[in-house]
PDB file of C-alpha atoms in Angstrom:
ATOM      1  CA  UNK A   5     -96.391  13.592-129.709  1.00 55.00           C
ATOM      2  CA  UNK A   6     -93.625  10.913-130.713  1.00 68.00           C
ATOM      3  CA  UNK A   7     -95.489   7.369-130.635  1.00 81.00           C
ATOM      4  CA  UNK A   8     -93.684   4.081-131.689  1.00 85.00           C
ATOM      5  CA  UNK A   9     -89.955   4.381-129.617  1.00 85.00           C
ATOM      6  CA  UNK A  10     -87.738   1.549-129.750  1.00 88.00           C
ATOM      7  CA  UNK A  11     -84.902   0.258-127.711  1.00 86.00           C
ATOM      8  CA  UNK A  12     -82.142  -1.375-129.000  1.00 84.00           C
ATOM      9  CA  UNK A  13     -79.793  -2.164-125.466  1.00 84.00           C
ATOM     10  CA  UNK A  14     -76.255  -3.879-125.002  1.00 82.00           C
ATOM     11  CA  UNK A  15     -75.172  -5.194-121.201  1.00 80.00           C
ATOM     12  CA  UNK A  16     -78.010  -4.972-118.224  1.00 80.00           C
ATOM     13  CA  UNK A  17     -78.206  -2.061-116.728  1.00 75.00           C
ATOM     14  CA  UNK A  18     -79.757  -3.361-113.030  1.00 73.00           C
ATOM     15  CA  UNK A  19     -75.973  -4.063-111.737  1.00 70.00           C
ATOM     16  CA  UNK A  20     -75.546  -0.022-113.033  1.00 63.00           C
ATOM     17  CA  UNK A  21     -72.050   0.148-113.211  1.00 64.00           C
ATOM     18  CA  UNK A  22     -70.546   2.679-116.077  1.00 66.00           C
ATOM     19  CA  UNK A  23     -70.206   1.028-118.875  1.00 73.00           C
ATOM     20  CA  UNK A  24     -71.422  -2.287-118.995  1.00 76.00           C
ATOM     21  CA  UNK A  25     -73.984  -1.643-121.023  1.00 78.00           C
ATOM     22  CA  UNK A  26     -75.803   1.048-123.352  1.00 76.00           C
ATOM     23  CA  UNK A  27     -78.847   1.593-124.616  1.00 80.00           C
ATOM     24  CA  UNK A  28     -79.904   3.056-128.494  1.00 81.00           C
ATOM     25  CA  UNK A  29     -83.025   4.548-128.749  1.00 85.00           C
ATOM     26  CA  UNK A  30     -85.037   5.233-131.999  1.00 88.00           C
ATOM     27  CA  UNK A  31     -88.022   7.353-132.099  1.00 88.00           C
ATOM     28  CA  UNK A  32     -89.175   7.429-136.042  1.00 90.00           C
ATOM     29  CA  UNK A  33     -88.795  11.424-136.833  1.00 90.00           C
ATOM     30  CA  UNK A  34     -87.249  12.852-134.181  1.00 90.00           C
ATOM     31  CA  UNK A  35     -85.044  14.152-136.335  1.00 92.00           C
ATOM     32  CA  UNK A  36     -88.123  16.006-137.884  1.00 92.00           C
ATOM     33  CA  UNK A  37     -89.658  17.529-134.725  1.00 90.00           C
ATOM     34  CA  UNK A  38     -86.584  18.818-133.950  1.00 91.00           C
ATOM     35  CA  UNK A  39     -85.093  20.326-136.836  1.00 93.00           C
ATOM     36  CA  UNK A  40     -88.771  21.357-138.250  1.00 91.00           C
ATOM     37  CA  UNK A  41     -89.043  23.348-134.345  1.00 89.00           C
ATOM     38  CA  UNK A  42     -86.384  25.718-135.509  1.00 90.00           C
ATOM     39  CA  UNK A  43     -83.852  25.806-131.896  1.00 91.00           C
ATOM     40  CA  UNK A  44     -81.334  27.791-130.909  1.00 92.00           C
ATOM     41  CA  UNK A  45     -79.320  25.812-129.418  1.00 92.00           C
ATOM     42  CA  UNK A  46     -79.230  22.114-128.216  1.00 92.00           C
ATOM     43  CA  UNK A  47     -79.216  20.894-125.022  1.00 91.00           C
ATOM     44  CA  UNK A  48     -78.177  17.245-125.326  1.00 90.00           C
ATOM     45  CA  UNK A  49     -76.910  15.330-121.801  1.00 88.00           C
ATOM     46  CA  UNK A  50     -74.165  13.597-121.671  1.00 88.00           C
ATOM     47  CA  UNK A  51     -72.588  11.525-124.675  1.00 89.00           C
ATOM     48  CA  UNK A  52     -75.290   8.823-126.120  1.00 83.00           C
ATOM     49  CA  UNK A  53     -79.043   8.078-125.965  1.00 80.00           C
ATOM     50  CA  UNK A  54     -80.834  11.407-127.076  1.00 86.00           C
ATOM     51  CA  UNK A  55     -77.551  13.014-127.122  1.00 91.00           C
ATOM     52  CA  UNK A  56     -76.514  11.116-131.247  1.00 91.00           C
ATOM     53  CA  UNK A  57     -79.583  12.722-132.287  1.00 93.00           C
ATOM     54  CA  UNK A  58     -78.694  16.053-131.571  1.00 94.00           C
ATOM     55  CA  UNK A  59     -75.550  15.343-132.649  1.00 95.00           C
ATOM     56  CA  UNK A  60     -76.974  14.764-136.092  1.00 94.00           C
ATOM     57  CA  UNK A  61     -78.939  17.989-135.848  1.00 95.00           C
ATOM     58  CA  UNK A  62     -76.021  19.550-134.887  1.00 95.00           C
ATOM     59  CA  UNK A  63     -74.450  18.775-137.639  1.00 95.00           C
ATOM     60  CA  UNK A  64     -77.416  18.936-140.189  1.00 93.00           C
ATOM     61  CA  UNK A  65     -78.152  22.397-139.230  1.00 95.00           C
ATOM     62  CA  UNK A  66     -75.542  24.238-137.755  1.00 94.00           C
ATOM     63  CA  UNK A  67     -77.180  24.803-134.029  1.00 94.00           C
ATOM     64  CA  UNK A  68     -74.809  24.502-131.695  1.00 94.00           C
ATOM     65  CA  UNK A  69     -74.657  22.640-129.256  1.00 94.00           C
ATOM     66  CA  UNK A  70     -73.920  22.459-124.921  1.00 93.00           C
ATOM     67  CA  UNK A  71     -74.119  19.081-123.745  1.00 93.00           C
ATOM     68  CA  UNK A  72     -74.178  17.945-119.982  1.00 91.00           C
ATOM     69  CA  UNK A  73     -72.151  15.735-118.517  1.00 91.00           C
ATOM     70  CA  UNK A  74     -71.197  15.140-114.781  1.00 89.00           C
ATOM     71  CA  UNK A  75     -68.638  12.197-115.868  1.00 90.00           C
ATOM     72  CA  UNK A  76     -64.592  11.631-114.719  1.00 91.00           C
ATOM     73  CA  UNK A  77     -61.578   9.733-115.402  1.00 90.00           C
ATOM     74  CA  UNK A  78     -62.489   8.364-112.269  1.00 90.00           C
ATOM     75  CA  UNK A  79     -66.102   6.967-113.471  1.00 87.00           C
ATOM     76  CA  UNK A  80     -64.752   6.319-116.945  1.00 90.00           C
ATOM     77  CA  UNK A  81     -62.281   4.792-116.525  1.00 87.00           C
ATOM     78  CA  UNK A  82     -62.894   1.044-117.627  1.00 84.00           C
ATOM     79  CA  UNK A  83     -64.046   2.496-121.450  1.00 87.00           C
ATOM     80  CA  UNK A  84     -64.856   0.908-124.091  1.00 86.00           C
ATOM     81  CA  UNK A  85     -63.085   2.528-127.153  1.00 89.00           C
ATOM     82  CA  UNK A  86     -65.023   2.878-129.122  1.00 89.00           C
ATOM     83  CA  UNK A  87     -66.832   4.832-126.655  1.00 89.00           C
ATOM     84  CA  UNK A  88     -63.329   6.683-126.591  1.00 91.00           C
ATOM     85  CA  UNK A  89     -63.672   7.908-130.252  1.00 94.00           C
ATOM     86  CA  UNK A  90     -66.894   8.183-130.462  1.00 92.00           C
ATOM     87  CA  UNK A  91     -66.914  11.036-127.966  1.00 93.00           C
ATOM     88  CA  UNK A  92     -63.965  13.057-129.474  1.00 95.00           C
ATOM     89  CA  UNK A  93     -65.812  12.419-132.453  1.00 95.00           C
ATOM     90  CA  UNK A  94     -69.424  14.892-131.084  1.00 94.00           C
ATOM     91  CA  UNK A  95     -66.518  17.186-128.941  1.00 94.00           C
ATOM     92  CA  UNK A  96     -65.861  18.117-131.851  1.00 94.00           C
ATOM     93  CA  UNK A  97     -69.253  19.565-132.802  1.00 95.00           C
ATOM     94  CA  UNK A  98     -69.757  20.669-129.445  1.00 95.00           C
ATOM     95  CA  UNK A  99     -70.091  24.636-128.307  1.00 96.00           C
ATOM     96  CA  UNK A 100     -70.090  23.920-125.370  1.00 95.00           C
ATOM     97  CA  UNK A 101     -69.775  21.214-122.650  1.00 94.00           C
ATOM     98  CA  UNK A 102     -71.296  21.733-118.746  1.00 91.00           C
ATOM     99  CA  UNK A 103     -69.568  20.212-116.262  1.00 91.00           C
ATOM    100  CA  UNK A 104     -70.556  18.543-113.175  1.00 86.00           C
ATOM    101  CA  UNK A 105     -67.399  20.045-111.113  1.00 86.00           C
ATOM    102  CA  UNK A 106     -63.212  20.343-111.355  1.00 89.00           C
ATOM    103  CA  UNK A 107     -62.871  16.279-112.291  1.00 91.00           C
ATOM    104  CA  UNK A 108     -65.404  16.267-114.744  1.00 92.00           C
ATOM    105  CA  UNK A 109     -63.859  19.353-116.491  1.00 94.00           C
ATOM    106  CA  UNK A 110     -59.885  18.065-116.339  1.00 95.00           C
ATOM    107  CA  UNK A 111     -62.494  14.289-117.923  1.00 95.00           C
ATOM    108  CA  UNK A 112     -63.568  16.877-120.837  1.00 95.00           C
ATOM    109  CA  UNK A 113     -60.531  17.540-121.473  1.00 96.00           C
ATOM    110  CA  UNK A 114     -58.608  14.735-121.625  1.00 95.00           C
ATOM    111  CA  UNK A 115     -61.450  14.579-124.387  1.00 94.00           C
ATOM    112  CA  UNK A 116     -60.040  17.314-126.406  1.00 94.00           C
ATOM    113  CA  UNK A 117     -62.642  19.816-125.354  1.00 95.00           C
ATOM    114  CA  UNK A 118     -60.996  24.070-125.521  1.00 94.00           C
ATOM    115  CA  UNK A 119     -61.545  25.231-121.573  1.00 94.00           C
ATOM    116  CA  UNK A 120     -62.870  27.977-123.412  1.00 95.00           C
ATOM    117  CA  UNK A 121     -65.713  25.721-124.513  1.00 96.00           C
ATOM    118  CA  UNK A 122     -66.328  24.647-120.940  1.00 95.00           C
ATOM    119  CA  UNK A 123     -68.577  25.788-118.111  1.00 91.00           C
ATOM    120  CA  UNK A 124     -67.803  24.285-114.165  1.00 89.00           C
ATOM    121  CA  UNK A 125     -70.612  23.541-111.525  1.00 76.00           C
ATOM    122  CA  UNK A 126     -74.527  23.653-113.277  1.00 61.00           C
ATOM    123  CA  UNK A 127     -75.566  20.228-112.139  1.00 54.00           C
ATOM    124  CA  UNK A 128     -73.767  19.438-108.727  1.00 53.00           C
ATOM    125  CA  UNK A 129     -72.090  21.736-105.484  1.00 52.00           C
ATOM    126  CA  UNK A 130     -67.937  21.320-106.851  1.00 50.00           C
ATOM    127  CA  UNK A 131     -66.099  20.431-104.035  1.00 54.00           C
ATOM    128  CA  UNK A 132     -63.023  22.626-104.362  1.00 56.00           C
ATOM    129  CA  UNK A 133     -65.622  25.492-103.985  1.00 53.00           C
ATOM    130  CA  UNK A 134     -67.050  24.138-101.959  1.00 51.00           C
ATOM    131  CA  UNK A 135     -64.269  22.792 -99.347  1.00 53.00           C
ATOM    132  CA  UNK A 136     -62.662  24.468 -96.375  1.00 50.00           C
ATOM    133  CA  UNK A 137     -61.334  28.557 -96.860  1.00 50.00           C
ATOM    134  CA  UNK A 138     -58.092  28.740 -95.676  1.00 49.00           C
ATOM    135  CA  UNK A 139     -59.914  29.985 -91.689  1.00 50.00           C
ATOM    136  CA  UNK A 140     -61.541  26.587 -91.982  1.00 47.00           C
ATOM    137  CA  UNK A 141     -65.053  28.046 -92.355  1.00 50.00           C
ATOM    138  CA  UNK A 142     -66.945  26.875 -94.198  1.00 47.00           C
ATOM    139  CA  UNK A 143     -67.539  29.779 -97.294  1.00 48.00           C
ATOM    140  CA  UNK A 144     -71.696  30.167 -96.353  1.00 46.00           C
ATOM    141  CA  UNK A 145     -72.246  34.137 -97.743  1.00 49.00           C
ATOM    142  CA  UNK A 146     -72.653  32.653-101.615  1.00 48.00           C
ATOM    143  CA  UNK A 147     -74.503  28.739-100.270  1.00 46.00           C
ATOM    144  CA  UNK A 148     -76.356  30.151 -97.469  1.00 47.00           C
ATOM    145  CA  UNK A 149     -79.852  31.021 -96.443  1.00 48.00           C
ATOM    146  CA  UNK A 150     -80.782  33.108 -93.394  1.00 50.00           C
ATOM    147  CA  UNK A 151     -83.322  32.057 -91.271  1.00 50.00           C
ATOM    148  CA  UNK A 152     -85.061  34.773 -89.233  1.00 53.00           C
ATOM    149  CA  UNK A 153     -82.537  34.644 -86.408  1.00 55.00           C
ATOM    150  CA  UNK A 154     -79.629  35.665 -88.794  1.00 56.00           C
ATOM    151  CA  UNK A 155     -77.637  32.011 -88.440  1.00 55.00           C
ATOM    152  CA  UNK A 156     -76.428  31.401 -91.652  1.00 54.00           C
ATOM    153  CA  UNK A 157     -77.379  27.128 -92.431  1.00 54.00           C
ATOM    154  CA  UNK A 158     -76.420  25.323 -94.717  1.00 53.00           C
ATOM    155  CA  UNK A 159     -78.501  23.243 -96.964  1.00 51.00           C
ATOM    156  CA  UNK A 160     -78.255  20.166 -98.839  1.00 53.00           C
ATOM    157  CA  UNK A 161     -80.603  18.831-101.750  1.00 52.00           C
ATOM    158  CA  UNK A 162     -79.582  15.563-103.012  1.00 57.00           C
ATOM    159  CA  UNK A 163     -80.998  13.093-105.742  1.00 55.00           C
ATOM    160  CA  UNK A 164     -80.037   9.530-106.733  1.00 60.00           C
ATOM    161  CA  UNK A 165     -78.689   6.860-105.330  1.00 61.00           C
ATOM    162  CA  UNK A 166     -76.818   5.589-103.073  1.00 62.00           C
ATOM    163  CA  UNK A 167     -75.529   2.885-103.073  1.00 64.00           C
ATOM    164  CA  UNK A 168     -72.892   1.327-101.934  1.00 64.00           C
ATOM    165  CA  UNK A 169     -69.666   1.562-103.564  1.00 58.00           C
ATOM    166  CA  UNK A 170     -70.540   5.311-102.979  1.00 54.00           C
TER     167      UNK A 170
END
């Protein structure tokens, strides 16, 4: 168990707007601990915060780094120049990126990620795959649970905050 986490916060996180704030966490001993575990793969969530430490371990030990990501051109339209430069640097050292959907895929490709390193749909339902097919019926075969009366029903699970903007 590690103790003594510190953080520096720039901006106001309570506003909840993308790219208006960021946090730099510091955990004494985190790199040493990760390296001592000798992981086969490192998995980070997004580019900043804890992924930075995984990036350092990746560079030191050549351990493959996979990033899970969900942002798009729209959510990143106001990204500061330093975020864009940093993200382009990170993707050069990334083995793969798991995108939440096709719009996220387009965004990470614009950062320089090769299409072969991108997988889509691990974190949410991809809207293009979930939309109506040519007959106007939802593709329920892949996405449904059969009930006791054999009627196909689609179940949705949403985890997140519902704000006016959404």
